[in-house]
Amino acid sequence: MADSTVASPRSSVPSHEDRPVYVIGGGPGGLAAAYALRARGVRAVVLEKSDRVGASWRRHYDRLRLHTTRRLSALPGLPMPRSFGRWVSRDNVVRYLEKYAEHHRLEIVTGVEVSRVEPAPDGTGWLLRATGGRELTGSAVVVATGFNHTPRVPDWPGRDTYTGAFLHAREYRDARPYAGRDVLVVGVGNTGAEIAVDLVEGGAARVRLSVRTAPHILRRSTLGWAAQFTAILVRRLPVRLVDALAGPLARVSVPDLSAHGLPRPDTGLYSRVTDGAIPVQDVGLVKAVRKGKVEVVAAVERFESGTVVLADGNRIEPEAVIAATGYRRALEGLVGHLDVLDGRGRPVVRGGRSARSAPDLYFTGFTNPISGMLRELALDAQKIARTVARRAERGRAAR
């Protein structure tokens, strides 16, 4: 789409009530927020740095499917088609986001990257500095740049001496380049677990999975009951109670993998969630580990040329290393000067709340809840729209 929507640096600044709400990011969180705002009569303009919506989803590995059900993963105002099945594929998520933007006729400007958000010079609203020298003034801003924004790779000593193939999981697409090869996957989150299984099924000669902290493992569905349903039911219960309930359930539903290098965690499931560690949803890892097709090894300590030195002192020589080591939110340059981030670079507020230091600045999509990311994005969108609409109405009433 052309960027005629976006004001040039020389454009006259509209009055506060005529300024749009700018939504930074054209992923599911940004699109949902834009629709929810429009549904309440608030003009919302989505600014997307790539040339299409859903850019981060397009980069995910091929076998990815949602771990949340189709019905509980739809955004406001448009159900996901039943033809997508219960566990929606990556490609169908992308199709849905494209259809969502088209169906709701959202105002989206592509090829515009916002680098900094500042208070507007007149003291009301926000000034956005963007590519091409643009200075855009909005009545409010929704930051929806995504949980998986910038790949995080640990600064392992000697990594630059490694002579094999090295890539972050973001660059992984499928197992074909690794057929017949010895591969080490570092990190046992959902991404690392799925990539390890994909490599086994794709014909890798040997697959090892480097684990620093043993994860909680859940079955995605048991007798038709999705793990997401339980997560929604227990989400507001006390952490200790959920920990106490989850332990026995895990022992019954998931076999003990201690003999294979994956002992049961010694901390509670929900305690780990509140610290940011999401359980691994089993889509083949348990079977692969029990059969010895995925070998669990210790954490990576350093690299020495073609050798990877593990925390237990063992040395291995994989032909390729895939770092499934997570992402950074990378919000510091954008809003780090506004006192809205905690010590780990995460927004201190979410949904319909804004920080006292930054009124009308909202964030969505920067948590990874066990109840489902897309479900929470949909709820956040409604909360943001409701708050923005109410503030706008109060502003009109005061004039």
Short mmCIF file of C-alpha atoms in Angstrom, two decimals:
data_model
loop_
_atom_site.label_atom_id
_atom_site.label_comp_id
_atom_site.label_asym_id
_atom_site.label_seq_id
_atom_site.Cartn_x
_atom_site.Cartn_y
_atom_site.Cartn_z
CA MET A 1 0.00 0.00 0.00
CA ALA A 2 1.18 3.55 -0.65
CA ASP A 3 2.03 5.65 2.38
CA SER A 4 -0.19 8.57 1.55
CA THR A 5 -1.78 8.08 4.95
CA VAL A 6 1.41 9.14 6.70
CA ALA A 7 2.09 12.82 7.13
CA SER A 8 5.34 14.22 5.78
CA PRO A 9 7.72 16.15 8.05
CA ARG A 10 6.41 19.41 6.59
CA SER A 11 2.73 18.61 6.95
CA SER A 12 0.69 20.83 9.23
CA VAL A 13 0.04 19.20 12.58
CA PRO A 14 -3.65 18.34 13.05
CA SER A 15 -5.49 19.16 16.23
CA HIS A 16 -5.30 16.51 18.95
CA GLU A 17 -8.81 15.21 18.36
CA ASP A 18 -8.10 14.74 14.62
CA ARG A 19 -4.90 12.77 15.12
CA PRO A 20 -5.07 9.03 14.49
CA VAL A 21 -3.96 6.36 16.88
CA TYR A 22 -0.77 4.89 15.46
CA VAL A 23 -0.31 1.14 15.84
CA ILE A 24 3.32 0.06 15.45
CA GLY A 25 3.49 -3.42 14.00
CA GLY A 26 1.35 -5.32 11.49
CA GLY A 27 1.28 -8.68 13.24
CA PRO A 28 -1.75 -10.20 14.98
CA GLY A 29 -1.52 -7.84 17.96
CA GLY A 30 -1.37 -4.72 15.84
CA LEU A 31 -4.12 -5.82 13.48
CA ALA A 32 -6.42 -6.79 16.35
CA ALA A 33 -5.86 -3.45 18.07
CA ALA A 34 -6.51 -1.53 14.84
CA TYR A 35 -9.80 -3.35 14.26
CA ALA A 36 -10.96 -2.94 17.86
CA LEU A 37 -10.22 0.80 17.73
CA ARG A 38 -12.06 1.23 14.43
CA ALA A 39 -15.03 -0.70 15.79
CA ARG A 40 -15.31 2.00 18.47
CA GLY A 41 -15.09 4.83 15.98
CA VAL A 42 -11.41 5.62 16.52
CA ARG A 43 -9.19 6.04 13.47
CA ALA A 44 -6.20 3.70 13.69
CA VAL A 45 -3.25 3.59 11.30
CA VAL A 46 -0.99 0.54 11.34
CA LEU A 47 2.68 1.18 10.57
CA GLU A 48 4.48 -1.96 9.39
CA LYS A 49 8.18 -1.92 8.55
CA SER A 50 8.03 -4.81 6.08
CA ASP A 51 6.07 -4.94 2.85
CA ARG A 52 3.30 -7.25 4.17
CA VAL A 53 1.36 -7.97 7.32
CA GLY A 54 2.35 -10.93 9.49
CA ALA A 55 6.05 -10.62 8.64
CA SER A 56 7.32 -12.51 11.70
CA TRP A 57 4.92 -15.40 11.07
CA ARG A 58 6.19 -15.75 7.52
CA ARG A 59 9.69 -16.35 8.89
CA HIS A 60 8.78 -19.24 11.22
CA TYR A 61 9.85 -22.78 10.40
CA ASP A 62 7.62 -24.76 8.06
CA ARG A 63 6.25 -27.38 10.45
CA LEU A 64 5.01 -24.86 13.00
CA ARG A 65 1.43 -25.22 14.16
CA LEU A 66 -0.36 -23.31 16.86
CA HIS A 67 -0.41 -25.02 20.24
CA THR A 68 -3.71 -23.28 20.89
CA THR A 69 -7.01 -24.29 19.35
CA ARG A 70 -8.39 -22.63 16.26
CA ARG A 71 -11.48 -21.33 18.06
CA LEU A 72 -9.45 -19.73 20.84
CA SER A 73 -6.87 -18.24 18.48
CA ALA A 74 -9.10 -16.02 16.34
CA LEU A 75 -8.80 -12.25 16.53
CA PRO A 76 -11.82 -9.99 17.19
CA GLY A 77 -14.37 -9.77 14.42
CA LEU A 78 -13.35 -12.74 12.25
CA PRO A 79 -13.38 -16.47 13.12
CA MET A 80 -10.70 -18.73 11.69
CA PRO A 81 -12.09 -21.04 9.00
CA ARG A 82 -12.96 -24.57 10.12
CA SER A 83 -10.98 -25.87 7.16
CA PHE A 84 -7.80 -24.83 9.02
CA GLY A 85 -8.29 -27.71 11.45
CA ARG A 86 -7.90 -27.67 15.20
CA TRP A 87 -4.17 -26.89 15.25
CA VAL A 88 -3.60 -24.16 12.68
CA SER A 89 -0.48 -24.26 10.52
CA ARG A 90 1.90 -21.37 10.04
CA ASP A 91 0.81 -20.84 6.44
CA ASN A 92 -2.82 -20.67 7.47
CA VAL A 93 -2.04 -18.17 10.21
CA VAL A 94 -0.47 -15.97 7.54
CA ARG A 95 -3.51 -16.41 5.26
CA TYR A 96 -5.78 -15.50 8.14
CA LEU A 97 -3.85 -12.31 8.95
CA GLU A 98 -3.98 -11.24 5.30
CA LYS A 99 -7.71 -11.93 5.17
CA TYR A 100 -8.23 -10.15 8.49
CA ALA A 101 -6.64 -6.93 7.22
CA GLU A 102 -8.62 -7.13 3.98
CA HIS A 103 -11.94 -8.08 5.61
CA HIS A 104 -11.85 -5.19 8.07
CA ARG A 105 -10.36 -2.76 5.54
CA LEU A 106 -7.71 -1.73 7.99
CA GLU A 107 -5.62 1.34 7.29
CA ILE A 108 -2.12 -0.10 6.92
CA VAL A 109 1.03 1.63 5.75
CA THR A 110 3.89 -0.71 4.87
CA GLY A 111 7.58 0.06 4.52
CA VAL A 112 7.57 2.44 7.50
CA GLU A 113 9.73 1.65 10.51
CA VAL A 114 9.32 3.72 13.66
CA SER A 115 12.60 4.28 15.47
CA ARG A 116 11.52 6.45 18.40
CA VAL A 117 8.39 7.59 20.19
CA GLU A 118 8.46 10.95 21.97
CA PRO A 119 5.91 13.27 23.59
CA ALA A 120 4.44 15.62 20.97
CA PRO A 121 5.86 19.17 21.08
CA ASP A 122 2.49 20.68 21.99
CA GLY A 123 2.24 18.47 25.08
CA THR A 124 -0.62 16.29 23.83
CA GLY A 125 -0.24 12.96 22.08
CA TRP A 126 2.91 11.43 20.66
CA LEU A 127 5.50 12.18 18.01
CA LEU A 128 6.82 9.19 16.07
CA ARG A 129 10.12 9.39 14.23
CA ALA A 130 10.16 7.00 11.29
CA THR A 131 12.03 6.09 8.14
CA GLY A 132 12.46 8.69 5.46
CA GLY A 133 12.63 11.51 8.00
CA ARG A 134 8.93 11.19 8.76
CA GLU A 135 7.57 12.79 11.92
CA LEU A 136 4.08 11.50 12.68
CA THR A 137 1.86 12.87 15.40
CA GLY A 138 -0.77 10.64 16.97
CA SER A 139 -3.29 11.02 19.76
CA ALA A 140 -2.19 7.65 21.15
CA VAL A 141 0.25 4.89 20.27
CA VAL A 142 -0.05 1.12 20.48
CA VAL A 143 3.27 -0.71 20.40
CA ALA A 144 2.79 -4.19 18.90
CA THR A 145 6.22 -4.99 17.52
CA GLY A 146 6.11 -8.55 18.77
CA PHE A 147 7.43 -10.95 21.38
CA ASN A 148 9.83 -12.58 18.91
CA HIS A 149 11.46 -9.42 17.62
CA THR A 150 15.26 -9.73 17.66
CA PRO A 151 17.08 -13.09 17.88
CA ARG A 152 19.06 -13.54 21.08
CA VAL A 153 22.28 -15.52 20.85
CA PRO A 154 24.40 -15.99 23.98
CA ASP A 155 27.91 -14.61 23.82
CA TRP A 156 29.57 -17.99 24.03
CA PRO A 157 33.38 -17.79 24.22
CA GLY A 158 34.98 -18.87 20.97
CA ARG A 159 31.78 -18.89 18.94
CA ASP A 160 33.49 -17.02 16.10
CA THR A 161 35.99 -19.90 15.83
CA TYR A 162 33.33 -22.51 15.16
CA THR A 163 33.88 -23.97 11.71
CA GLY A 164 30.52 -25.68 11.23
CA ALA A 165 27.19 -24.17 10.19
CA PHE A 166 25.73 -21.89 12.87
CA LEU A 167 22.30 -20.27 12.79
CA HIS A 168 19.60 -18.96 15.06
CA ALA A 169 16.28 -20.82 15.02
CA ARG A 170 14.75 -17.84 13.24
CA GLU A 171 16.74 -18.84 10.14
CA TYR A 172 15.66 -22.48 10.24
CA ARG A 173 12.99 -23.50 7.74
CA ASP A 174 13.06 -27.28 7.37
CA ALA A 175 15.29 -30.31 7.80
CA ARG A 176 16.36 -30.78 4.19
CA PRO A 177 19.76 -29.04 4.48
CA TYR A 178 20.60 -31.28 7.47
CA ALA A 179 19.75 -34.70 6.08
CA GLY A 180 22.56 -37.10 6.94
CA ARG A 181 24.29 -34.53 9.20
CA ASP A 182 25.12 -34.32 12.89
CA VAL A 183 23.17 -31.41 14.38
CA LEU A 184 23.12 -29.81 17.83
CA VAL A 185 20.02 -27.84 18.83
CA VAL A 186 20.63 -25.48 21.75
CA GLY A 187 17.59 -24.68 23.88
CA VAL A 188 14.59 -26.75 24.93
CA GLY A 189 11.73 -24.32 24.61
CA ASN A 190 8.90 -25.16 22.25
CA THR A 191 10.93 -24.00 19.25
CA GLY A 192 14.01 -26.06 20.10
CA ALA A 193 11.92 -29.13 20.86
CA GLU A 194 10.02 -28.93 17.58
CA ILE A 195 13.12 -28.30 15.50
CA ALA A 196 14.82 -31.32 17.08
CA VAL A 197 11.84 -33.52 16.17
CA ASP A 198 11.73 -32.03 12.68
CA LEU A 199 15.40 -32.85 12.17
CA VAL A 200 14.84 -36.48 13.24
CA GLU A 201 11.88 -36.86 10.91
CA GLY A 202 13.80 -35.13 8.12
CA GLY A 203 16.68 -37.60 8.15
CA ALA A 204 19.43 -35.94 10.18
CA ALA A 205 22.10 -38.53 11.06
CA ARG A 206 22.28 -37.45 14.69
CA VAL A 207 20.31 -34.92 16.71
CA ARG A 208 21.41 -33.67 20.11
CA LEU A 209 19.47 -31.22 22.24
CA SER A 210 21.43 -29.03 24.64
CA VAL A 211 19.50 -28.35 27.86
CA ARG A 212 20.48 -25.99 30.65
CA THR A 213 17.30 -26.26 32.70
CA ALA A 214 14.87 -29.15 32.32
CA PRO A 215 11.46 -27.87 31.19
CA HIS A 216 7.97 -28.82 32.21
CA ILE A 217 6.46 -30.90 29.42
CA LEU A 218 2.73 -31.07 28.75
CA ARG A 219 0.67 -32.98 26.26
CA ARG A 220 -0.97 -30.59 23.83
CA SER A 221 -4.22 -32.49 24.17
CA THR A 222 -5.41 -35.39 26.32
CA LEU A 223 -8.55 -37.28 25.26
CA GLY A 224 -9.60 -34.23 23.24
CA TRP A 225 -9.08 -31.79 26.12
CA ALA A 226 -6.55 -29.16 25.02
CA ALA A 227 -3.90 -28.06 27.53
CA GLN A 228 -5.00 -24.52 26.68
CA PHE A 229 -8.39 -25.13 28.29
CA THR A 230 -6.75 -26.03 31.59
CA ALA A 231 -4.41 -23.05 31.33
CA ILE A 232 -7.36 -20.69 30.99
CA LEU A 233 -9.15 -22.26 33.95
CA VAL A 234 -6.18 -22.02 36.32
CA ARG A 235 -4.62 -18.78 35.17
CA ARG A 236 -6.03 -16.65 37.97
CA LEU A 237 -5.57 -19.22 40.73
CA PRO A 238 -2.77 -18.81 43.30
CA VAL A 239 0.61 -19.87 41.93
CA ARG A 240 1.25 -22.40 44.71
CA LEU A 241 -2.12 -24.05 44.15
CA VAL A 242 -1.51 -24.46 40.42
CA ASP A 243 1.97 -25.83 41.12
CA ALA A 244 0.47 -28.39 43.52
CA LEU A 245 -2.17 -29.47 41.00
CA ALA A 246 0.17 -29.61 38.00
CA GLY A 247 2.75 -31.92 39.59
CA PRO A 248 0.60 -35.04 39.94
CA LEU A 249 -1.04 -34.42 36.56
CA ALA A 250 2.35 -34.29 34.84
CA ARG A 251 3.48 -37.50 36.51
CA VAL A 252 0.41 -39.29 35.20
CA SER A 253 0.35 -37.90 31.67
CA VAL A 254 4.05 -37.56 30.77
CA PRO A 255 6.58 -40.38 31.33
CA ASP A 256 9.66 -39.79 33.45
CA LEU A 257 12.59 -38.97 31.15
CA SER A 258 15.22 -38.73 33.88
CA ALA A 259 17.14 -41.71 32.50
CA HIS A 260 17.37 -39.87 29.18
CA GLY A 261 18.71 -36.62 30.63
CA LEU A 262 15.41 -34.78 31.18
CA PRO A 263 14.50 -35.04 34.87
CA ARG A 264 11.27 -33.59 36.16
CA PRO A 265 11.80 -29.95 37.16
CA ASP A 266 12.23 -29.25 40.85
CA THR A 267 10.24 -26.02 40.62
CA GLY A 268 6.50 -25.73 40.06
CA LEU A 269 5.02 -25.31 36.59
CA TYR A 270 3.23 -22.03 37.28
CA SER A 271 6.15 -20.66 39.28
CA ARG A 272 8.25 -21.12 36.18
CA VAL A 273 5.58 -19.50 34.00
CA THR A 274 5.50 -16.37 36.15
CA ASP A 275 9.27 -16.15 35.63
CA GLY A 276 8.84 -16.35 31.87
CA ALA A 277 9.43 -20.07 31.21
CA ILE A 278 6.55 -21.57 29.24
CA PRO A 279 6.02 -25.37 29.37
CA VAL A 280 6.97 -27.40 26.32
CA GLN A 281 3.93 -28.77 24.51
CA ASP A 282 4.79 -32.25 23.36
CA VAL A 283 4.47 -32.75 19.61
CA GLY A 284 6.87 -35.68 19.38
CA LEU A 285 9.78 -34.84 21.69
CA VAL A 286 8.91 -37.36 24.41
CA LYS A 287 8.77 -40.22 21.93
CA ALA A 288 11.96 -39.13 20.18
CA VAL A 289 13.88 -38.86 23.45
CA ARG A 290 12.63 -42.23 24.75
CA LYS A 291 13.69 -43.91 21.49
CA GLY A 292 17.10 -42.26 21.59
CA LYS A 293 16.53 -40.37 18.37
CA VAL A 294 17.01 -37.07 20.20
CA GLU A 295 19.93 -37.19 22.62
CA VAL A 296 19.79 -34.78 25.54
CA VAL A 297 23.16 -33.21 26.42
CA ALA A 298 24.35 -30.56 28.86
CA ALA A 299 24.34 -26.82 28.29
CA VAL A 300 26.83 -25.23 25.93
CA GLU A 301 29.74 -23.53 27.70
CA ARG A 302 32.02 -22.49 24.85
CA PHE A 303 33.29 -23.23 21.36
CA GLU A 304 36.79 -24.31 20.39
CA SER A 305 37.10 -24.34 16.59
CA GLY A 306 34.91 -27.23 15.44
CA THR A 307 34.33 -28.46 18.99
CA VAL A 308 31.49 -27.55 21.32
CA VAL A 309 32.40 -27.79 25.00
CA LEU A 310 29.49 -28.66 27.27
CA ALA A 311 28.91 -27.75 30.92
CA ASP A 312 29.65 -31.31 32.05
CA GLY A 313 33.05 -31.22 30.35
CA ASN A 314 32.10 -33.34 27.37
CA ARG A 315 33.20 -32.22 23.92
CA ILE A 316 31.17 -32.83 20.80
CA GLU A 317 31.75 -32.02 17.15
CA PRO A 318 28.42 -31.36 15.44
CA GLU A 319 28.38 -30.32 11.81
CA ALA A 320 25.73 -27.70 12.51
CA VAL A 321 24.48 -25.78 15.55
CA ILE A 322 20.97 -24.31 15.69
CA ALA A 323 20.51 -21.84 18.54
CA ALA A 324 16.90 -21.94 19.75
CA THR A 325 17.84 -19.41 22.43
CA GLY A 326 14.92 -17.03 22.23
CA TYR A 327 14.43 -13.39 21.36
CA ARG A 328 14.74 -9.92 22.77
CA ARG A 329 11.87 -7.45 22.70
CA ALA A 330 14.32 -4.73 21.55
CA LEU A 331 12.18 -1.84 22.79
CA GLU A 332 14.97 0.21 24.33
CA GLY A 333 15.58 2.46 21.33
CA LEU A 334 11.89 2.92 20.66
CA VAL A 335 10.57 3.73 24.15
CA GLY A 336 13.41 3.07 26.60
CA HIS A 337 13.67 6.77 27.45
CA LEU A 338 10.04 6.96 28.61
CA ASP A 339 10.38 4.97 31.85
CA VAL A 340 7.99 2.27 30.61
CA LEU A 341 10.31 -0.78 30.63
CA ASP A 342 11.42 -2.99 33.50
CA GLY A 343 14.95 -4.19 34.15
CA ARG A 344 14.56 -6.95 31.56
CA GLY A 345 13.37 -4.62 28.82
CA ARG A 346 9.71 -5.61 29.08
CA PRO A 347 6.82 -3.12 29.24
CA VAL A 348 5.65 -2.44 32.78
CA VAL A 349 2.04 -2.28 31.58
CA ARG A 350 -0.04 -4.09 28.99
CA GLY A 351 -3.49 -4.01 27.44
CA GLY A 352 -5.68 -1.06 28.41
CA ARG A 353 -3.27 0.36 30.96
CA SER A 354 -0.63 2.98 30.27
CA ALA A 355 2.20 4.05 32.54
CA ARG A 356 1.74 7.23 34.55
CA SER A 357 4.85 8.63 32.86
CA ALA A 358 3.43 7.89 29.39
CA PRO A 359 -0.35 8.31 29.14
CA ASP A 360 -1.94 6.96 25.95
CA LEU A 361 1.04 4.71 25.20
CA TYR A 362 -0.11 1.08 25.12
CA PHE A 363 1.61 -2.27 24.67
CA THR A 364 0.35 -5.62 23.46
CA GLY A 365 2.04 -8.94 22.72
CA PHE A 366 5.01 -8.75 25.07
CA THR A 367 4.04 -11.61 27.35
CA ASN A 368 3.85 -15.30 26.57
CA PRO A 369 0.84 -16.53 28.60
CA ILE A 370 0.00 -20.19 29.01
CA SER A 371 -3.57 -19.38 28.04
CA GLY A 372 -2.47 -18.58 24.48
CA MET A 373 -0.73 -15.62 22.87
CA LEU A 374 -3.37 -14.96 20.20
CA ARG A 375 -6.20 -15.23 22.71
CA GLU A 376 -4.53 -12.67 24.97
CA LEU A 377 -3.81 -10.37 22.02
CA ALA A 378 -7.51 -10.39 21.21
CA LEU A 379 -8.41 -9.52 24.80
CA ASP A 380 -5.74 -6.80 24.97
CA ALA A 381 -7.06 -5.24 21.76
CA GLN A 382 -10.53 -4.84 23.22
CA LYS A 383 -9.15 -3.38 26.44
CA ILE A 384 -6.97 -0.87 24.59
CA ALA A 385 -9.83 0.21 22.32
CA ARG A 386 -12.19 0.61 25.25
CA THR A 387 -9.72 2.77 27.16
CA VAL A 388 -8.82 4.94 24.16
CA ALA A 389 -12.47 5.47 23.25
CA ARG A 390 -13.38 6.43 26.81
CA ARG A 391 -10.51 8.90 27.09
CA ALA A 392 -11.47 10.44 23.76
CA GLU A 393 -15.09 10.78 24.91
CA ARG A 394 -14.03 12.43 28.17
CA GLY A 395 -11.85 14.80 26.20
CA ARG A 396 -14.74 15.81 23.96
CA ALA A 397 -17.03 16.27 26.97
CA ALA A 398 -14.51 18.55 28.65
CA ARG A 399 -14.33 20.95 25.71
#
